[in-house]
Amino acid sequence: MGITTAFSTEEPLGGSVVLTKLEAAINWSRKYSFFLYPFATACCAMEFMAVGGPRYDLDRFGAALPRFSPRQADLLMVVGTITHKQAPILVKVYNQMTEPKWVMAFGVCAVSGGFYDNYATVQGIDTLIPVDVYIPGCPPRPEMVLDGLMKLQEKVTKEKWSDWPRGPAPVKMKC
Amino acid sequence: MIADLTETIVKILFIFSINVGFYAPILGWVERKQSALMQDRVGANRANIFNFKIIGLFHPIADAVKVLTKEDFIPEGADKFFHTLAPFLSLTPAIVTFAVIPFGGAYELWGHPVKLVIADLNVGMLFIFAFASLSTYGVVLGGWSSNNNWSLLGGLRASAQMLSYEVAMGLTLIGVFMVYGSLRLTDIGMIQENFFRWGIFMQPLGFVLFFTCAIAENKRAPFDQPEAESELVAGYFTEYSSMKFVMFWMGEFLEIVTISGIVTTLFFGAWHLPFVTDQMLVSFFAGAGPNGAALLAMLVNVVVFFAKVSFFIWLMMTIRWTLPRFRYDQVMRLGWKMLLPLALINIFITGIVLLV
Ligand code: SF4
């Protein structure tokens, strides 16, 4: 992180007008064009389908195209319980995604382990990978997911050049 | 000389801007809206510039900018050269093939004969086949050079599928050539000035077979075996990100446009309106002077042609969002055991009818 900040173009130029405008334009495009990677492992996936379906329609926000290749995805949606067996796979998928990438913890299991307070479950995916937006609920209602997506869009508009690349996940795991 | 050069450049610019500048981005939007329509959704409509939303037409722009600023990735152990070459190989043929498709008749402008086709080859259809086969290389190379099992499988499937369907497609068109007696697409277009000589009346079976084969060549649902998400992650472009991935996609979209162009030219009267010949158009616009009349007639030709093309694009989109994906053995069975014999029968019947 230190290196990226030191070499970022923004610091020496003090956020000049041109760069800020370009940044805003790119952030605008990024926030309306999330390609999803649905990492669906448990019951929350049903609710994910409901969000994608006709009634709530995630596509209105431009976030409908699921890419099942992590190379093409922007938004990793962790939908459901992550067990310790599953954890290395999640980290691997995160590392395989190309920058810029965002992570959404969908459902209380992904957020904190939820009521699975036991030896088998990861107590929140933020112990493995950086998370941008948490959506609690068991399962969260589609409205909450849409709210979470809009919060993420807000976050994306405030991003800077120097935020990228994020690099690989902080934890090292093999699978 | 100069006039010829100008004419060619103008035509190339026109077709290029229509295909790459208009159809490629707009088809991304059409595809989304079509899927939304079929699934009873609203579809992408939130992207706004200064609060203008114009029914989601800004979404393709957002996608394009985002994709351009995404990390370009070449997997470890991949063949860098071929990995980079593959998307170009699959995009170029889709653009180039439109060169032989006529989008209007032949007129005279300021004493200079103008034909509304970029390259009026006497082997037009063979040229299209040659370049369509070339796009197979892009797919196979992309699959092979990615150093990924799924990519390789997708590439192999794509090559098998495209080659099998090319056989049936070629045989289907033989019937068309027997009827029209020419491989030159402008000749075929000219003959269809007579409404009752339209390809759809002369070769109804040929049309159905050709359209099926063309969708299969295009590798879209129900024939999207090479990129079957449920089996192969994303098929031959699994390891592609950023602009290269979109180039594969644009290739696919432009192929739709080309296929619609070929179908229009061969079976649906090319640039002609039913019962209206080019002479009638010119004499109808005679009030605008000889050059003006020719220009207006050209305009009508172009509009009619691209309206038909858009109709077939819509038809292919509807088919894509209606039918589920076939199993791989079904695809092969359909190609070799049904379409190929039917194409042969079609040739046989056409021959008999022509003789009698
Ligand atoms: S949060 Fe609830 S609904 Fe979602 S995966 Fe966990 S237990 Fe299932």
XYZ file of C-alpha atoms and ligand atoms in Angstrom:
539
model
C 0.000 0.000 0.000
C 2.813 2.372 0.947
C 4.400 2.073 -2.458
C 1.186 2.722 -4.356
C 0.541 5.888 -2.408
C 4.064 7.176 -2.946
C 3.866 6.742 -6.702
C 0.288 7.786 -7.234
C -0.069 10.687 -9.619
C -2.558 12.397 -7.464
C -0.443 13.409 -4.481
C 2.120 15.557 -6.320
C -0.551 17.184 -8.474
C -2.708 17.893 -5.462
C -5.822 16.459 -7.097
C -5.855 18.786 -10.091
C -9.102 19.536 -11.872
C -8.446 17.317 -14.880
C -7.553 14.306 -12.805
C -10.484 14.772 -10.489
C -12.885 15.033 -13.428
C -11.441 11.912 -15.031
C -11.631 10.137 -11.735
C -15.261 11.144 -11.355
C -16.095 9.961 -14.875
C -14.470 6.594 -14.337
C -16.079 6.158 -10.953
C -19.405 7.027 -12.523
C -18.963 4.279 -15.094
C -17.767 1.793 -12.492
C -20.694 2.300 -10.215
C -23.218 1.590 -12.973
C -21.466 -1.434 -14.340
C -20.851 -4.086 -11.713
C -20.368 -7.524 -13.184
C -21.235 -9.894 -10.375
C -19.509 -12.994 -9.198
C -22.158 -14.722 -7.075
C -20.256 -16.854 -4.568
C -23.432 -18.544 -3.395
C -22.976 -21.228 -0.776
C -26.164 -21.412 1.296
C -29.775 -20.401 1.800
C -29.147 -16.692 1.133
C -28.787 -17.643 -2.532
C -32.582 -17.854 -2.728
C -32.783 -14.236 -1.748
C -30.096 -13.407 -4.264
C -32.308 -14.898 -6.955
C -35.201 -12.810 -5.699
C -33.072 -9.676 -6.036
C -32.212 -10.605 -9.589
C -35.786 -11.477 -10.477
C -38.518 -9.319 -11.952
C -39.838 -7.840 -8.717
C -36.644 -6.242 -7.426
C -34.503 -6.394 -10.566
C -30.850 -5.735 -9.773
C -30.311 -4.989 -13.455
C -31.864 -1.548 -13.016
C -28.593 -0.508 -11.380
C -26.588 -2.054 -14.180
C -25.496 -4.887 -11.928
C -27.114 -7.857 -13.562
C -24.524 -9.563 -15.644
C -23.120 -12.505 -13.686
C -19.654 -13.467 -14.902
C -18.649 -16.831 -13.559
C -15.061 -16.220 -14.457
C -13.466 -14.115 -11.683
C -11.261 -12.420 -14.287
C -14.240 -10.564 -15.680
C -16.126 -9.883 -12.452
C -16.065 -6.665 -10.433
C -18.241 -7.401 -7.460
C -17.749 -10.538 -5.399
C -21.013 -11.294 -3.652
C -20.427 -13.726 -0.829
C -23.888 -15.165 -0.432
C -24.188 -17.558 2.466
C -22.222 -19.422 5.087
C -18.473 -19.771 4.621
C -17.009 -22.776 6.404
C -13.329 -23.180 7.139
C -13.200 -25.766 4.368
C -14.638 -23.239 1.971
C -12.408 -20.366 3.081
C -9.372 -21.149 0.889
C -11.625 -21.261 -2.169
C -13.095 -17.879 -1.349
C -9.627 -16.380 -0.914
C -8.512 -17.935 -4.165
C -11.463 -16.516 -6.055
C -10.812 -13.113 -4.523
C -7.183 -13.243 -5.580
C -8.145 -14.303 -9.089
C -10.373 -11.303 -9.625
C -8.890 -8.459 -11.613
C -8.645 -4.947 -10.148
C -10.713 -2.963 -9.408
C -12.792 -5.327 -7.301
C -15.351 -4.960 -4.548
C -16.749 -7.402 -2.042
C -20.251 -7.570 -0.644
C -21.002 -9.685 2.428
C -24.542 -10.864 1.845
C -26.378 -12.182 4.880
C -25.396 -12.381 8.508
C -23.418 -15.580 7.952
C -21.009 -13.849 5.628
C -20.972 -10.730 7.787
C -20.122 -12.325 11.100
C -20.797 -16.043 11.027
C -24.279 -15.352 12.319
C -25.715 -17.903 14.679
C -23.201 -20.496 13.483
C -20.914 -19.647 16.366
C -19.025 -22.919 16.118
C -15.762 -24.565 15.117
C -16.739 -25.062 11.485
C -17.753 -21.598 10.372
C -15.638 -18.593 9.502
C -16.697 -15.799 11.857
C -17.193 -13.188 9.169
C -15.480 -13.110 5.798
C -13.659 -9.919 6.748
C -11.254 -12.175 8.612
C -10.191 -13.394 5.162
C -10.698 -10.654 2.568
C -11.486 -6.940 2.641
C -15.224 -6.255 2.571
C -16.822 -3.097 1.137
C -20.411 -3.420 2.200
C -22.106 -5.555 4.835
C -25.730 -6.576 4.432
C -27.080 -8.110 7.638
C -30.221 -10.203 7.859
C -30.950 -13.883 7.807
C -31.618 -13.731 4.935
C -31.595 -10.000 4.131
C -34.660 -8.731 2.374
C -34.155 -7.743 -1.280
C -34.743 -4.107 -0.330
C -31.769 -4.304 1.991
C -29.632 -5.740 -0.766
C -30.612 -2.914 -3.087
C -29.841 -0.472 -0.282
C -26.461 -2.128 0.162
C -25.774 -1.857 -3.545
C -26.646 1.837 -3.508
C -24.336 2.356 -0.523
C -21.608 0.641 -2.494
C -22.300 2.914 -5.455
C -21.919 5.900 -3.145
C -18.661 4.506 -1.895
C -17.397 3.983 -5.432
C -18.045 7.617 -6.350
C -15.687 8.698 -3.562
C -12.838 6.433 -4.575
C -9.428 7.734 -5.662
C -6.795 6.535 -8.075
C -4.578 5.680 -5.152
C -7.110 3.175 -3.804
C -6.120 0.765 -6.554
C -4.737 -1.815 -6.844
C -5.752 -3.449 -3.611
C -3.511 -6.429 -4.098
C -4.136 -9.994 -2.973
C -6.002 -10.963 0.165
C -4.074 -10.354 3.390
C -4.325 -13.985 4.469
C -2.344 -16.753 2.794
C -4.199 -19.997 2.225
C -3.761 -23.034 0.066
C -6.436 -25.189 -1.438
C -9.219 6.996 -59.966
C -9.627 9.619 -57.253
C -13.383 9.192 -57.539
C -13.075 5.427 -57.066
C -10.849 5.900 -54.067
C -13.157 8.447 -52.468
C -16.137 6.231 -53.115
C -14.478 3.228 -51.479
C -13.286 5.213 -48.482
C -16.710 6.729 -47.949
C -18.343 3.308 -48.123
C -15.806 1.747 -45.745
C -16.253 4.595 -43.265
C -20.003 4.293 -43.518
C -20.107 0.541 -42.885
C -17.462 0.750 -40.182
C -19.276 3.468 -38.294
C -22.595 1.674 -38.637
C -21.181 -1.618 -37.386
C -18.608 -0.664 -34.790
C -19.976 2.721 -33.875
C -23.668 1.976 -33.828
C -24.537 -1.711 -33.768
C -21.813 -2.987 -31.419
C -22.653 -0.688 -28.483
C -26.385 -0.581 -29.114
C -26.632 -4.367 -29.246
C -25.292 -4.577 -25.710
C -28.189 -2.413 -24.658
C -30.688 -4.274 -26.838
C -29.576 -7.569 -25.373
C -30.107 -6.302 -21.839
C -33.491 -4.822 -22.617
C -34.536 -7.912 -24.526
C -33.612 -10.124 -21.587
C -35.492 -7.788 -19.273
C -38.517 -7.909 -21.555
C -38.502 -11.693 -21.732
C -38.176 -11.962 -17.959
C -40.751 -9.284 -17.205
C -38.200 -6.943 -15.675
C -37.444 -3.274 -16.261
C -33.801 -3.663 -17.131
C -30.899 -1.269 -16.819
C -32.181 2.302 -16.472
C -30.322 4.003 -13.617
C -27.156 5.339 -15.230
C -27.645 9.066 -15.626
C -25.702 12.059 -16.846
C -27.019 15.298 -15.300
C -30.195 13.397 -14.443
C -30.886 12.355 -18.037
C -31.485 8.650 -18.176
C -32.876 8.042 -21.691
C -34.099 4.489 -20.986
C -30.729 3.166 -19.926
C -28.824 4.112 -23.051
C -25.934 5.324 -20.891
C -25.287 1.852 -19.546
C -23.263 0.719 -22.570
C -21.055 3.803 -22.090
C -20.584 2.963 -18.422
C -19.706 -0.606 -19.330
C -17.230 0.485 -21.971
C -15.374 2.926 -19.708
C -15.306 0.497 -16.838
C -13.975 -2.294 -18.996
C -11.273 -0.026 -20.436
C -10.045 0.849 -16.960
C -10.015 -2.700 -15.684
C -6.851 -4.658 -15.086
C -5.599 -6.467 -18.178
C -4.659 -9.950 -17.154
C -2.498 -12.617 -18.767
C -2.459 -15.852 -16.780
C 0.729 -17.462 -15.584
C 2.067 -20.000 -18.051
C -0.056 -18.629 -20.888
C 1.349 -18.037 -24.337
C 1.471 -14.246 -24.251
C 1.562 -13.703 -27.996
C -1.331 -15.957 -28.915
C -3.291 -14.953 -25.856
C -3.194 -11.379 -27.113
C -3.712 -12.301 -30.754
C -6.845 -14.411 -30.232
C -9.352 -11.605 -29.547
C -8.159 -9.743 -32.638
C -8.550 -12.880 -34.722
C -12.108 -13.297 -33.603
C -13.097 -9.645 -33.961
C -11.540 -8.868 -37.367
C -13.442 -11.424 -39.489
C -16.720 -10.165 -38.082
C -15.911 -6.651 -39.289
C -14.315 -7.660 -42.597
C -17.074 -9.933 -43.870
C -19.449 -7.022 -44.189
C -17.312 -5.776 -47.075
C -18.998 -8.038 -49.619
C -22.567 -7.530 -48.469
C -24.405 -5.037 -50.680
C -26.529 -2.475 -48.892
C -27.982 -0.786 -51.953
C -28.234 -0.923 -55.713
C -26.040 0.459 -58.498
C -26.526 4.106 -59.487
C -24.815 6.851 -61.402
C -23.642 9.945 -59.513
C -22.126 12.832 -61.491
C -21.329 10.457 -64.327
C -19.555 8.068 -62.001
C -21.096 4.597 -61.473
C -21.594 3.846 -57.793
C -22.364 0.439 -56.347
C -23.403 0.345 -52.727
C -21.056 -2.449 -51.701
C -17.475 -2.099 -50.538
C -15.997 -4.993 -52.492
C -18.080 -6.493 -55.274
C -16.340 -9.882 -55.409
C -17.504 -12.539 -57.816
C -16.812 -15.096 -55.057
C -18.579 -13.076 -52.382
C -20.112 -15.959 -50.487
C -16.856 -17.947 -50.516
C -15.110 -14.905 -49.087
C -17.599 -14.858 -46.226
C -17.073 -18.546 -45.565
C -13.320 -18.154 -45.601
C -13.421 -15.377 -43.030
C -16.017 -17.115 -40.906
C -13.627 -20.053 -40.661
C -10.855 -17.696 -39.672
C -12.768 -16.644 -36.595
C -12.573 -20.276 -35.442
C -8.836 -19.741 -35.052
C -9.412 -16.874 -32.687
C -11.594 -19.022 -30.491
C -9.325 -22.064 -30.542
C -6.185 -20.020 -29.947
C -7.865 -18.183 -27.105
C -8.819 -21.474 -25.509
C -5.463 -23.088 -26.019
C -3.160 -20.248 -25.075
C -4.896 -19.509 -21.757
C -3.329 -22.473 -19.973
C -6.653 -23.376 -18.433
C -8.616 -26.605 -18.672
C -11.969 -24.954 -19.134
C -10.692 -22.621 -21.794
C -9.211 -25.495 -23.710
C -12.414 -27.511 -23.510
C -14.424 -24.479 -24.606
C -12.077 -23.882 -27.527
C -12.314 -27.504 -28.630
C -16.070 -27.486 -28.410
C -16.245 -24.259 -30.352
C -14.037 -25.574 -33.138
C -15.980 -28.823 -33.439
C -19.280 -27.003 -33.450
C -18.292 -24.295 -35.898
C -16.720 -26.721 -38.345
C -19.684 -29.110 -38.277
C -22.190 -26.385 -38.855
C -20.104 -24.831 -41.570
C -20.558 -28.005 -43.603
C -24.326 -27.905 -43.310
C -24.360 -24.149 -43.936
C -22.288 -24.465 -47.111
C -24.516 -27.219 -48.448
C -27.621 -25.184 -47.672
C -26.355 -22.298 -49.701
C -25.646 -24.480 -52.715
C -29.398 -24.577 -53.254
C -29.458 -20.769 -53.242
C -26.639 -20.562 -55.751
C -28.330 -23.081 -58.010
C -31.418 -20.890 -58.090
C -29.632 -17.589 -58.654
C -26.721 -18.901 -60.669
C -24.221 -16.589 -59.019
C -21.962 -16.310 -55.989
C -21.809 -12.559 -56.322
C -24.023 -11.015 -53.670
C -24.897 -7.950 -55.735
C -26.226 -10.216 -58.515
C -28.303 -12.123 -56.016
C -29.633 -8.819 -54.713
C -30.464 -7.599 -58.242
C -32.430 -10.732 -59.091
C -34.585 -10.215 -56.013
C -35.929 -6.997 -57.442
C -38.850 -9.204 -58.439
C -40.781 -9.887 -55.239
C -41.651 -13.438 -56.281
C -37.988 -14.253 -56.749
C -37.087 -13.511 -53.130
C -34.994 -16.263 -51.579
C -37.597 -17.093 -48.979
C -40.021 -18.176 -51.748
C -37.414 -19.984 -53.812
C -35.672 -21.697 -50.903
C -37.921 -21.813 -47.814
C -36.192 -24.854 -46.357
C -32.844 -23.340 -47.222
C -33.698 -20.282 -45.154
C -34.619 -22.266 -42.044
C -31.492 -24.407 -42.331
C -29.227 -21.462 -42.990
C -30.610 -19.443 -40.119
C -30.183 -22.358 -37.699
C -26.625 -22.984 -38.848
C -25.813 -19.305 -38.647
C -26.980 -19.073 -35.034
C -24.912 -22.144 -34.238
C -21.879 -20.563 -35.938
C -22.435 -17.488 -33.855
C -22.149 -19.570 -30.653
C -25.090 -17.981 -28.888
C -27.852 -19.703 -26.970
C -29.281 -22.261 -27.670
C -25.900 -23.195 -29.154
C -23.643 -21.547 -26.583
C -21.958 -24.803 -25.672
C -18.447 -23.349 -26.013
C -19.117 -20.904 -23.189
C -21.578 -22.964 -21.154
C -21.402 -21.290 -17.749
C -22.745 -24.277 -15.886
C -19.985 -26.536 -17.188
C -17.032 -24.508 -18.399
C -16.981 -21.371 -16.183
C -16.963 -19.044 -19.187
C -15.598 -21.277 -21.909
C -12.786 -20.164 -24.155
C -12.573 -16.636 -22.757
C -12.430 -17.668 -19.098
C -8.970 -16.149 -18.666
C -9.649 -12.947 -20.545
C -10.348 -9.735 -18.741
C -10.807 -6.112 -19.624
C -10.837 -5.070 -23.268
C -9.843 -8.437 -24.677
C -12.903 -10.044 -23.174
C -15.058 -7.336 -24.662
C -13.441 -7.861 -28.050
C -14.672 -11.436 -28.051
C -18.056 -10.084 -27.203
C -18.028 -7.407 -29.826
C -16.990 -10.042 -32.336
C -20.067 -12.008 -31.364
C -22.348 -8.991 -31.708
C -20.900 -7.967 -35.046
C -21.311 -11.525 -36.262
C -25.008 -11.173 -35.487
C -25.101 -8.101 -37.694
C -23.208 -9.858 -40.473
C -25.435 -12.930 -40.317
C -28.524 -10.752 -40.446
C -27.007 -8.982 -43.429
C -26.386 -12.254 -45.248
C -29.867 -13.562 -44.466
C -31.384 -10.324 -45.724
C -29.320 -10.414 -48.889
C -29.887 -14.051 -49.734
C -33.455 -14.608 -48.634
C -35.269 -11.364 -47.990
C -34.807 -9.264 -51.051
C -31.624 -7.477 -50.009
C -32.207 -3.719 -50.294
C -35.526 -3.967 -52.164
C -38.959 -3.112 -50.952
C -41.559 -5.578 -52.238
C -42.799 -4.610 -55.740
C -40.570 -1.521 -55.877
C -37.640 -1.582 -58.270
C -34.675 0.780 -58.174
C -35.838 2.416 -61.440
C -39.188 3.162 -59.856
C -37.435 4.805 -56.921
C -35.289 6.940 -59.197
C -38.253 8.027 -61.301
C -40.268 8.695 -58.144
C -37.599 11.109 -56.933
C -37.040 12.522 -60.445
C -37.996 15.982 -59.204
C -34.687 16.237 -57.333
C -32.612 16.102 -60.508
C -30.658 13.028 -61.680
C -28.044 13.116 -58.906
C -30.511 14.018 -56.212
C -32.835 11.223 -57.335
C -29.985 8.701 -57.223
C -28.950 9.900 -53.763
C -32.487 9.690 -52.420
C -32.962 6.243 -53.930
C -29.702 5.164 -52.280
C -30.942 6.493 -48.982
C -34.144 4.488 -49.303
C -32.096 1.380 -50.180
C -29.843 1.780 -47.174
C -32.717 2.418 -44.789
C -34.673 -0.578 -46.105
C -31.625 -2.818 -45.902
C -30.715 -1.867 -42.347
C -34.334 -2.057 -41.242
C -34.406 -5.660 -42.411
C -31.066 -6.315 -40.743
C -32.394 -4.890 -37.479
C -35.426 -7.118 -37.728
C -33.274 -10.230 -37.988
C -31.096 -9.031 -35.133
C -34.232 -8.739 -33.044
C -35.306 -12.220 -34.120
C -31.973 -13.701 -33.091
C -32.111 -11.918 -29.745
C -35.572 -13.308 -29.115
C -34.453 -16.823 -29.965
C -31.445 -16.393 -27.701
C -33.604 -15.465 -24.721
C -36.326 -18.025 -25.435
C -34.587 -21.344 -25.838
C -32.478 -23.122 -23.216
C -29.045 -24.439 -24.052
C -28.765 -27.772 -25.859
C -26.613 -30.583 -24.574
C -23.410 -31.012 -26.511
C -24.323 -34.343 -28.068
C -27.657 -32.874 -29.104
C -25.897 -30.038 -30.853
C -23.735 -32.473 -32.766
C -26.658 -34.750 -33.567
C -28.702 -31.834 -34.850
C -25.828 -30.704 -37.036
C -24.785 -33.972 -38.591
C -27.907 -36.116 -38.513
C -30.617 -33.595 -39.258
C -29.367 -30.399 -40.841
C -26.840 -32.056 -43.122
C -29.259 -34.608 -44.671
C -31.924 -31.935 -44.962
C -29.468 -29.692 -46.772
C -28.651 -32.528 -49.183
C -32.348 -33.183 -49.777
C -32.798 -29.466 -50.389
C -30.119 -29.527 -53.090
C -31.716 -32.594 -54.646
C -35.199 -31.074 -54.771
C -33.864 -27.769 -56.063
C -32.066 -29.648 -58.820
C -35.215 -31.509 -59.842
C -37.307 -28.324 -59.832
C -34.718 -26.496 -61.903
C -34.581 -29.328 -64.433
C -38.319 -29.690 -64.834
S -27.656 -15.585 6.828
Fe -29.349 -16.973 7.235
S -30.281 -17.271 5.194
Fe -28.232 -16.444 4.868
S -26.893 -18.191 4.601
Fe -26.848 -17.649 6.759
S -28.421 -18.961 7.707
Fe -28.802 -18.933 5.493
